[in-house]
PDB file of C-alpha atoms and ligand atoms in Angstrom:
ATOM      1  CA  MET A   1     205.374 159.218 136.421  1.00  0.00           C
ATOM      2  CA  LEU A   2     206.531 161.542 134.271  1.00  0.00           C
ATOM      3  CA  SER A   3     208.644 161.168 131.325  1.00  0.00           C
ATOM      4  CA  ALA A   4     211.984 163.458 131.085  1.00  0.00           C
ATOM      5  CA  SER A   5     210.627 164.892 127.858  1.00  0.00           C
ATOM      6  CA  GLN A   6     207.002 165.674 129.462  1.00  0.00           C
ATOM      7  CA  VAL A   7     209.321 167.537 132.189  1.00  0.00           C
ATOM      8  CA  ALA A   8     211.288 169.438 129.815  1.00  0.00           C
ATOM      9  CA  ALA A   9     207.910 170.457 127.904  1.00  0.00           C
ATOM     10  CA  TYR A  10     206.158 171.943 131.098  1.00  0.00           C
ATOM     11  CA  ARG A  11     209.627 174.036 131.670  1.00  0.00           C
ATOM     12  CA  ASP A  12     209.481 175.224 128.126  1.00  0.00           C
ATOM     13  CA  ASP A  13     205.624 175.474 127.287  1.00  0.00           C
ATOM     14  CA  GLY A  14     204.362 176.439 131.279  1.00  0.00           C
ATOM     15  CA  PHE A  15     202.058 174.008 130.705  1.00  0.00           C
ATOM     16  CA  LEU A  16     201.494 169.906 130.064  1.00  0.00           C
ATOM     17  CA  HIS A  17     198.324 167.762 129.743  1.00  0.00           C
ATOM     18  CA  ILE A  18     198.409 164.515 131.252  1.00  0.00           C
ATOM     19  CA  PRO A  19     196.465 161.779 129.731  1.00  0.00           C
ATOM     20  CA  ALA A  20     193.847 159.552 131.788  1.00  0.00           C
ATOM     21  CA  VAL A  21     195.419 160.265 135.080  1.00  0.00           C
ATOM     22  CA  PHE A  22     192.011 159.227 136.415  1.00  0.00           C
ATOM     23  CA  THR A  23     190.178 156.074 135.609  1.00  0.00           C
ATOM     24  CA  ALA A  24     186.664 155.937 133.760  1.00  0.00           C
ATOM     25  CA  ASP A  25     185.008 154.323 137.438  1.00  0.00           C
ATOM     26  CA  GLU A  26     186.781 157.023 139.253  1.00  0.00           C
ATOM     27  CA  VAL A  27     185.870 159.776 136.916  1.00  0.00           C
ATOM     28  CA  GLU A  28     182.221 158.523 137.429  1.00  0.00           C
ATOM     29  CA  GLU A  29     182.341 158.959 141.159  1.00  0.00           C
ATOM     30  CA  LEU A  30     183.651 162.124 140.795  1.00  0.00           C
ATOM     31  CA  ARG A  31     181.253 163.202 138.682  1.00  0.00           C
ATOM     32  CA  ARG A  32     178.425 162.167 141.137  1.00  0.00           C
ATOM     33  CA  GLU A  33     180.370 164.005 143.807  1.00  0.00           C
ATOM     34  CA  LEU A  34     180.559 166.544 142.588  1.00  0.00           C
ATOM     35  CA  ASP A  35     177.150 167.182 140.944  1.00  0.00           C
ATOM     36  CA  TRP A  36     176.095 166.627 144.762  1.00  0.00           C
ATOM     37  CA  LEU A  37     178.503 169.611 145.624  1.00  0.00           C
ATOM     38  CA  ILE A  38     176.945 172.001 142.856  1.00  0.00           C
ATOM     39  CA  ASP A  39     173.298 170.643 144.083  1.00  0.00           C
ATOM     40  CA  ASP A  40     174.108 171.273 148.372  1.00  0.00           C
ATOM     41  CA  TRP A  41     177.125 173.684 148.958  1.00  0.00           C
ATOM     42  CA  ALA A  42     178.447 175.502 145.446  1.00  0.00           C
ATOM     43  CA  SER A  43     177.987 179.219 144.908  1.00  0.00           C
ATOM     44  CA  LYS A  44     176.036 180.643 141.416  1.00  0.00           C
ATOM     45  CA  SER A  45     176.963 184.041 140.633  1.00  0.00           C
ATOM     46  CA  PRO A  46     177.633 185.830 137.636  1.00  0.00           C
ATOM     47  CA  GLY A  47     181.465 185.063 138.173  1.00  0.00           C
ATOM     48  CA  TRP A  48     184.282 187.201 137.971  1.00  0.00           C
ATOM     49  CA  THR A  49     183.994 190.720 137.760  1.00  0.00           C
ATOM     50  CA  GLY A  50     185.563 193.870 136.010  1.00  0.00           C
ATOM     51  CA  ASP A  51     185.326 195.726 132.997  1.00  0.00           C
ATOM     52  CA  TRP A  52     186.804 192.932 130.655  1.00  0.00           C
ATOM     53  CA  ARG A  53     183.326 191.504 130.826  1.00  0.00           C
ATOM     54  CA  HIS A  54     181.861 193.681 128.321  1.00  0.00           C
ATOM     55  CA  LYS A  55     185.283 193.073 125.755  1.00  0.00           C
ATOM     56  CA  TYR A  56     184.540 189.265 126.191  1.00  0.00           C
ATOM     57  CA  MET A  57     181.025 189.243 126.240  1.00  0.00           C
ATOM     58  CA  ASP A  58     178.023 191.534 124.392  1.00  0.00           C
ATOM     59  CA  ASP A  59     175.622 192.734 126.554  1.00  0.00           C
ATOM     60  CA  ALA A  60     172.631 190.361 126.527  1.00  0.00           C
ATOM     61  CA  THR A  61     175.394 187.314 127.144  1.00  0.00           C
ATOM     62  CA  GLU A  62     177.247 189.450 129.836  1.00  0.00           C
ATOM     63  CA  ARG A  63     174.036 189.909 131.920  1.00  0.00           C
ATOM     64  CA  LYS A  64     173.071 186.327 131.885  1.00  0.00           C
ATOM     65  CA  SER A  65     176.982 184.645 132.076  1.00  0.00           C
ATOM     66  CA  LYS A  66     177.012 182.447 135.056  1.00  0.00           C
ATOM     67  CA  LEU A  67     180.522 180.342 137.191  1.00  0.00           C
ATOM     68  CA  VAL A  68     179.497 177.780 139.663  1.00  0.00           C
ATOM     69  CA  ALA A  69     182.227 177.460 141.895  1.00  0.00           C
ATOM     70  CA  MET A  70     183.429 176.689 145.493  1.00  0.00           C
ATOM     71  CA  HIS A  71     186.486 176.058 147.261  1.00  0.00           C
ATOM     72  CA  ASP A  72     188.635 172.945 149.328  1.00  0.00           C
ATOM     73  CA  LEU A  73     186.671 170.486 147.746  1.00  0.00           C
ATOM     74  CA  SER A  74     187.944 167.543 150.449  1.00  0.00           C
ATOM     75  CA  PHE A  75     186.322 169.408 153.402  1.00  0.00           C
ATOM     76  CA  TYR A  76     183.218 168.552 151.735  1.00  0.00           C
ATOM     77  CA  SER A  77     183.390 164.847 150.123  1.00  0.00           C
ATOM     78  CA  VAL A  78     186.001 162.241 150.916  1.00  0.00           C
ATOM     79  CA  ALA A  79     186.076 161.238 147.237  1.00  0.00           C
ATOM     80  CA  TRP A  80     187.423 164.625 146.802  1.00  0.00           C
ATOM     81  CA  LEU A  81     190.024 163.690 149.595  1.00  0.00           C
ATOM     82  CA  ARG A  82     191.070 160.621 147.702  1.00  0.00           C
ATOM     83  CA  ALA A  83     191.088 162.568 144.130  1.00  0.00           C
ATOM     84  CA  VAL A  84     193.476 165.035 145.416  1.00  0.00           C
ATOM     85  CA  THR A  85     195.655 163.073 147.344  1.00  0.00           C
ATOM     86  CA  ASN A  86     195.826 160.345 143.930  1.00  0.00           C
ATOM     87  CA  PRO A  87     199.096 158.827 143.499  1.00  0.00           C
ATOM     88  CA  ARG A  88     199.027 159.166 140.179  1.00  0.00           C
ATOM     89  CA  LEU A  89     198.750 162.955 140.320  1.00  0.00           C
ATOM     90  CA  THR A  90     200.748 163.992 143.681  1.00  0.00           C
ATOM     91  CA  GLY A  91     203.855 161.540 141.242  1.00  0.00           C
ATOM     92  CA  ALA A  92     203.031 163.995 138.490  1.00  0.00           C
ATOM     93  CA  MET A  93     203.462 166.911 140.999  1.00  0.00           C
ATOM     94  CA  SER A  94     206.422 165.569 142.642  1.00  0.00           C
ATOM     95  CA  ASP A  95     208.174 165.189 138.985  1.00  0.00           C
ATOM     96  CA  LEU A  96     207.541 168.743 138.648  1.00  0.00           C
ATOM     97  CA  LEU A  97     208.154 170.387 142.227  1.00  0.00           C
ATOM     98  CA  GLY A  98     209.731 167.705 144.191  1.00  0.00           C
ATOM     99  CA  PRO A  99     210.366 165.526 145.738  1.00  0.00           C
ATOM    100  CA  ASP A 100     208.250 166.778 148.839  1.00  0.00           C
ATOM    101  CA  VAL A 101     204.599 168.591 147.955  1.00  0.00           C
ATOM    102  CA  GLU A 102     202.115 170.369 149.834  1.00  0.00           C
ATOM    103  CA  LEU A 103     198.237 170.450 148.510  1.00  0.00           C
ATOM    104  CA  HIS A 104     197.748 174.295 148.322  1.00  0.00           C
ATOM    105  CA  HIS A 105     193.923 174.190 147.207  1.00  0.00           C
ATOM    106  CA  SER A 106     191.140 172.625 145.144  1.00  0.00           C
ATOM    107  CA  THR A 107     188.243 175.027 143.406  1.00  0.00           C
ATOM    108  CA  MET A 108     185.851 174.084 141.438  1.00  0.00           C
ATOM    109  CA  HIS A 109     184.779 175.723 138.406  1.00  0.00           C
ATOM    110  CA  VAL A 110     181.964 174.700 136.615  1.00  0.00           C
ATOM    111  CA  LYS A 111     180.730 176.247 133.150  1.00  0.00           C
ATOM    112  CA  PRO A 112     176.578 175.911 133.005  1.00  0.00           C
ATOM    113  CA  PRO A 113     175.093 175.450 129.568  1.00  0.00           C
ATOM    114  CA  GLU A 114     175.113 178.496 127.229  1.00  0.00           C
ATOM    115  CA  THR A 115     175.876 181.256 129.902  1.00  0.00           C
ATOM    116  CA  GLY A 116     179.211 179.355 131.091  1.00  0.00           C
ATOM    117  CA  HIS A 117     181.642 182.175 132.434  1.00  0.00           C
ATOM    118  CA  PRO A 118     184.522 183.184 129.905  1.00  0.00           C
ATOM    119  CA  PHE A 119     187.865 183.694 131.886  1.00  0.00           C
ATOM    120  CA  PRO A 120     190.202 186.729 130.816  1.00  0.00           C
ATOM    121  CA  MET A 121     193.419 186.131 130.724  1.00  0.00           C
ATOM    122  CA  HIS A 122     195.661 186.316 133.959  1.00  0.00           C
ATOM    123  CA  GLN A 123     198.171 184.314 136.232  1.00  0.00           C
ATOM    124  CA  ASP A 124     197.057 182.449 138.924  1.00  0.00           C
ATOM    125  CA  TRP A 125     199.701 184.114 140.522  1.00  0.00           C
ATOM    126  CA  ALA A 126     197.196 187.009 141.311  1.00  0.00           C
ATOM    127  CA  PHE A 127     195.047 185.072 143.822  1.00  0.00           C
ATOM    128  CA  TYR A 128     197.864 183.115 145.581  1.00  0.00           C
ATOM    129  CA  GLN A 129     201.149 184.980 145.591  1.00  0.00           C
ATOM    130  CA  HIS A 130     203.655 183.192 146.045  1.00  0.00           C
ATOM    131  CA  ASP A 131     207.668 183.613 146.587  1.00  0.00           C
ATOM    132  CA  ASP A 132     208.885 181.792 143.614  1.00  0.00           C
ATOM    133  CA  GLU A 133     207.642 179.557 140.437  1.00  0.00           C
ATOM    134  CA  ARG A 134     207.361 176.309 142.624  1.00  0.00           C
ATOM    135  CA  PHE A 135     203.450 176.184 142.602  1.00  0.00           C
ATOM    136  CA  VAL A 136     201.710 174.062 139.760  1.00  0.00           C
ATOM    137  CA  ASP A 137     198.209 173.938 139.501  1.00  0.00           C
ATOM    138  CA  VAL A 138     196.075 171.389 137.562  1.00  0.00           C
ATOM    139  CA  LEU A 139     192.883 170.998 136.003  1.00  0.00           C
ATOM    140  CA  ILE A 140     190.812 167.853 136.787  1.00  0.00           C
ATOM    141  CA  HIS A 141     188.879 167.078 134.018  1.00  0.00           C
ATOM    142  CA  LEU A 142     185.461 165.645 134.425  1.00  0.00           C
ATOM    143  CA  ASP A 143     184.051 166.551 131.200  1.00  0.00           C
ATOM    144  CA  ASP A 144     185.757 166.728 127.748  1.00  0.00           C
ATOM    145  CA  THR A 145     186.381 169.748 126.525  1.00  0.00           C
ATOM    146  CA  ARG A 146     186.775 171.553 123.231  1.00  0.00           C
ATOM    147  CA  HIS A 147     186.469 175.259 121.611  1.00  0.00           C
ATOM    148  CA  ASP A 148     182.217 174.800 121.924  1.00  0.00           C
ATOM    149  CA  ASN A 149     182.497 174.665 125.689  1.00  0.00           C
ATOM    150  CA  GLY A 150     185.394 176.388 126.735  1.00  0.00           C
ATOM    151  CA  GLU A 151     188.815 174.344 126.956  1.00  0.00           C
ATOM    152  CA  ILE A 152     191.728 176.259 128.670  1.00  0.00           C
ATOM    153  CA  ARG A 153     194.205 178.065 126.737  1.00  0.00           C
ATOM    154  CA  PHE A 154     198.015 179.393 127.520  1.00  0.00           C
ATOM    155  CA  LEU A 155     200.489 181.780 126.091  1.00  0.00           C
ATOM    156  CA  ARG A 156     203.228 179.320 125.857  1.00  0.00           C
ATOM    157  CA  GLY A 157     205.717 180.114 127.280  1.00  0.00           C
ATOM    158  CA  SER A 158     204.370 183.174 129.140  1.00  0.00           C
ATOM    159  CA  HIS A 159     205.531 182.132 132.465  1.00  0.00           C
ATOM    160  CA  GLN A 160     209.249 182.958 132.005  1.00  0.00           C
ATOM    161  CA  ALA A 161     208.589 186.146 132.652  1.00  0.00           C
ATOM    162  CA  GLY A 162     207.239 185.710 136.096  1.00  0.00           C
ATOM    163  CA  ALA A 163     204.784 187.455 137.920  1.00  0.00           C
ATOM    164  CA  ARG A 164     203.180 190.548 136.206  1.00  0.00           C
ATOM    165  CA  GLU A 165     200.813 193.333 137.468  1.00  0.00           C
ATOM    166  CA  HIS A 166     197.148 192.381 137.123  1.00  0.00           C
ATOM    167  CA  ILE A 167     194.175 195.200 136.620  1.00  0.00           C
ATOM    168  CA  THR A 168     192.244 195.032 140.193  1.00  0.00           C
ATOM    169  CA  ARG A 169     189.903 198.008 139.704  1.00  0.00           C
ATOM    170  CA  THR A 170     187.857 199.048 137.288  1.00  0.00           C
ATOM    171  CA  LYS A 171     187.378 202.570 135.071  1.00  0.00           C
ATOM    172  CA  ALA A 172     185.400 203.412 138.220  1.00  0.00           C
ATOM    173  CA  GLY A 173     187.850 202.907 140.963  1.00  0.00           C
ATOM    174  CA  GLU A 174     185.639 199.396 142.439  1.00  0.00           C
ATOM    175  CA  PRO A 175     187.722 196.701 143.376  1.00  0.00           C
ATOM    176  CA  CYS A 176     187.218 193.942 140.615  1.00  0.00           C
ATOM    177  CA  THR A 177     189.033 190.150 140.025  1.00  0.00           C
ATOM    178  CA  PRO A 178     192.271 190.255 138.732  1.00  0.00           C
ATOM    179  CA  HIS A 179     192.750 190.301 135.250  1.00  0.00           C
ATOM    180  CA  LEU A 180     195.140 191.257 132.576  1.00  0.00           C
ATOM    181  CA  PRO A 181     194.712 193.957 130.246  1.00  0.00           C
ATOM    182  CA  THR A 182     192.635 193.101 127.573  1.00  0.00           C
ATOM    183  CA  ASP A 183     194.054 195.368 124.916  1.00  0.00           C
ATOM    184  CA  GLN A 184     197.514 193.791 125.499  1.00  0.00           C
ATOM    185  CA  PHE A 185     196.629 190.155 126.155  1.00  0.00           C
ATOM    186  CA  HIS A 186     194.601 188.395 123.587  1.00  0.00           C
ATOM    187  CA  LEU A 187     192.393 184.798 123.787  1.00  0.00           C
ATOM    188  CA  ALA A 188     193.142 184.542 120.193  1.00  0.00           C
ATOM    189  CA  GLU A 189     197.397 184.180 120.397  1.00  0.00           C
ATOM    190  CA  THR A 190     196.867 181.781 122.820  1.00  0.00           C
ATOM    191  CA  VAL A 191     197.373 177.637 122.616  1.00  0.00           C
ATOM    192  CA  ALA A 192     193.984 175.813 122.962  1.00  0.00           C
ATOM    193  CA  VAL A 193     194.758 172.437 125.074  1.00  0.00           C
ATOM    194  CA  PRO A 194     191.312 170.460 124.673  1.00  0.00           C
ATOM    195  CA  ALA A 195     191.113 167.041 127.226  1.00  0.00           C
ATOM    196  CA  ARG A 196     189.343 164.390 127.909  1.00  0.00           C
ATOM    197  CA  ALA A 197     187.370 163.586 131.370  1.00  0.00           C
ATOM    198  CA  GLY A 198     190.125 161.823 133.562  1.00  0.00           C
ATOM    199  CA  ASP A 199     192.959 163.975 131.916  1.00  0.00           C
ATOM    200  CA  VAL A 200     194.673 166.797 133.930  1.00  0.00           C
ATOM    201  CA  VAL A 201     196.182 169.832 132.324  1.00  0.00           C
ATOM    202  CA  ALA A 202     199.279 171.265 134.510  1.00  0.00           C
ATOM    203  CA  PHE A 203     200.007 175.111 134.670  1.00  0.00           C
ATOM    204  CA  SER A 204     202.942 177.040 136.143  1.00  0.00           C
ATOM    205  CA  ILE A 205     201.389 179.928 138.342  1.00  0.00           C
ATOM    206  CA  HIS A 206     202.899 182.401 136.037  1.00  0.00           C
ATOM    207  CA  THR A 207     201.247 180.610 132.914  1.00  0.00           C
ATOM    208  CA  ILE A 208     198.843 183.401 131.789  1.00  0.00           C
ATOM    209  CA  HIS A 209     195.841 181.311 130.431  1.00  0.00           C
ATOM    210  CA  GLY A 210     192.248 182.083 129.614  1.00  0.00           C
ATOM    211  CA  SER A 211     189.229 180.543 128.046  1.00  0.00           C
ATOM    212  CA  TYR A 212     186.269 181.334 126.354  1.00  0.00           C
ATOM    213  CA  ILE A 213     182.418 180.808 127.295  1.00  0.00           C
ATOM    214  CA  ASN A 214     180.648 177.616 127.110  1.00  0.00           C
ATOM    215  CA  GLN A 215     178.235 177.653 124.047  1.00  0.00           C
ATOM    216  CA  THR A 216     176.991 173.977 124.139  1.00  0.00           C
ATOM    217  CA  GLU A 217     173.824 172.791 126.353  1.00  0.00           C
ATOM    218  CA  GLU A 218     175.773 170.734 128.886  1.00  0.00           C
ATOM    219  CA  ASN A 219     177.692 171.806 131.961  1.00  0.00           C
ATOM    220  CA  ARG A 220     181.537 171.973 131.763  1.00  0.00           C
ATOM    221  CA  ARG A 221     182.994 170.707 134.850  1.00  0.00           C
ATOM    222  CA  ILE A 222     186.739 171.387 135.631  1.00  0.00           C
ATOM    223  CA  VAL A 223     188.105 171.273 138.839  1.00  0.00           C
ATOM    224  CA  ARG A 224     191.268 173.053 139.624  1.00  0.00           C
ATOM    225  CA  VAL A 225     194.285 171.929 142.278  1.00  0.00           C
ATOM    226  CA  GLY A 226     196.738 173.718 143.034  1.00  0.00           C
ATOM    227  CA  TYR A 227     200.271 172.001 144.789  1.00  0.00           C
ATOM    228  CA  ARG A 228     203.325 173.600 145.849  1.00  0.00           C
ATOM    229  CA  HIS A 229     206.994 173.227 147.112  1.00  0.00           C
ATOM    230  CA  PRO A 230     206.443 173.401 150.785  1.00  0.00           C
ATOM    231  CA  ASP A 231     209.195 175.650 151.267  1.00  0.00           C
ATOM    232  CA  ASN A 232     207.570 178.591 148.696  1.00  0.00           C
ATOM    233  CA  ARG A 233     206.238 180.819 151.324  1.00  0.00           C
ATOM    234  CA  GLN A 234     202.705 182.693 150.346  1.00  0.00           C
ATOM    235  CA  SER A 235     202.784 186.303 150.690  1.00  0.00           C
ATOM    236  CA  ALA A 236     199.264 186.973 149.928  1.00  0.00           C
ATOM    237  CA  GLY A 237     195.696 185.905 148.330  1.00  0.00           C
ATOM    238  CA  GLN A 238     193.539 182.769 148.514  1.00  0.00           C
ATOM    239  CA  SER A 239     194.167 180.563 151.946  1.00  0.00           C
ATOM    240  CA  VAL A 240     197.329 182.938 152.881  1.00  0.00           C
ATOM    241  CA  GLY A 241     198.893 181.391 156.165  1.00  0.00           C
ATOM    242  CA  ARG A 242     197.129 178.480 155.763  1.00  0.00           C
ATOM    243  CA  PRO A 243     199.306 174.891 155.965  1.00  0.00           C
ATOM    244  CA  GLY A 244     197.896 172.416 153.557  1.00  0.00           C
ATOM    245  CA  LEU A 245     198.474 169.067 153.647  1.00  0.00           C
ATOM    246  CA  MET A 246     201.735 166.831 152.555  1.00  0.00           C
ATOM    247  CA  VAL A 247     200.661 164.711 149.591  1.00  0.00           C
ATOM    248  CA  ARG A 248     204.353 163.975 148.596  1.00  0.00           C
ATOM    249  CA  GLY A 249     207.597 163.573 151.064  1.00  0.00           C
ATOM    250  CA  ARG A 250     208.076 165.910 153.814  1.00  0.00           C
ATOM    251  CA  ARG A 251     208.077 169.526 155.509  1.00  0.00           C
ATOM    252  CA  ARG A 252     211.301 170.120 156.289  1.00  0.00           C
ATOM    253  CA  ARG A 253     211.919 172.268 159.265  1.00  0.00           C
ATOM    254  CA  GLY A 254     213.882 175.953 158.855  1.00  0.00           C
ATOM    255  CA  VAL A 255     215.917 177.046 161.432  1.00  0.00           C
ATOM    256  CA  ASP A 256     213.837 177.626 164.512  1.00  0.00           C
ATOM    257  CA  GLN A 257     210.539 177.113 162.754  1.00  0.00           C
ATOM    258  CA  PRO A 258     207.539 176.133 165.352  1.00  0.00           C
ATOM    259  CA  LEU A 259     205.070 173.875 165.488  1.00  0.00           C
ATOM    260  CA  PHE A 260     201.727 175.203 163.749  1.00  0.00           C
ATOM    261  CA  SER A 261     199.861 176.468 166.136  1.00  0.00           C
ATOM    262  CA  VAL A 262     196.566 174.732 167.348  1.00  0.00           C
ATOM    263  CA  ALA A 263     193.318 177.091 167.990  1.00  0.00           C
ATOM    264  CA  GLY A 264     191.937 176.725 172.064  1.00  0.00           C
ATOM    265  CA  PRO A 265     193.645 175.131 174.591  1.00  0.00           C
ATOM    266  CA  ALA A 266     195.983 172.224 173.603  1.00  0.00           C
ATOM    267  CA  ARG A 267     196.695 168.879 175.700  1.00  0.00           C
TER     268      ARG A 267
HETATM  269  O1  AKG B   1     187.740 176.963 134.126  1.00  0.00           O
HETATM  270  C1  AKG B   1     188.344 177.769 133.324  1.00  0.00           C
HETATM  271  O2  AKG B   1     188.125 177.859 132.094  1.00  0.00           O
HETATM  272  C2  AKG B   1     189.537 178.162 133.509  1.00  0.00           C
HETATM  273  C3  AKG B   1     190.240 178.131 134.929  1.00  0.00           C
HETATM  274  C4  AKG B   1     191.432 179.193 135.227  1.00  0.00           C
HETATM  275  O3  AKG B   1     191.434 180.183 134.622  1.00  0.00           O
HETATM  276  C5  AKG B   1     191.974 179.045 136.358  1.00  0.00           C
HETATM  277  O4  AKG B   1     191.920 177.761 137.177  1.00  0.00           O
HETATM  278  O5  AKG B   1     192.883 179.993 136.703  1.00  0.00           O
END
């Protein structure tokens, strides 16, 4: 699926824009299903917490800023099961991680019109800690992105230094969403990666990234999907301990590795 130069760019930069992974028809179906999930299942909240909000937004914007989100879309919609197992997408993942690839999660990130939440600089590692770098997140784009609606932005090459400590408490000592110090990591120094609906932007679990607020009158609809090498052990965070679907290849058995347990009496 990917050329040698695309794989080399991912290794050097820590991110890769892969155009037209989904066809126009697939995008249409995924949009319909996503809009249904937004109406029937997703949470609409002020979004990520922390003192960073007052650095990125003035008080009036901060009060109305919103994020529409939910996890594991394929538990609710077969179209999303087809999306996360799409052979073009999993083929690209197997070029970056492979040959064996396990699905870890999917997460909807919809920035609503005018109030859609900016994201402070962070590594996704802070949300689901894994032992090594064999974890790729992809952003499936269902809308064209640009500066006005908050396209994804990366600190080029930042994955090479590995996992970093994140802020997880406010100055007042309350727990908050993990993020990097706003006086050391600046969105202004990042590379913008605008993309078209149907494109995928892949990045390493260690690549530092963020995005600006959505200032337009339309939703900015993106779904993040995480894939890992099945031997990359997760120690903490989102969905820790939960096995994922194998989407490419096999899960190789470790020495004396038990089968996954089944809840309740098994026959
Ligand atoms: O949706 C965005 O703009 C940012 C997404 C993000 O930071 C993430 O998925 O980790």
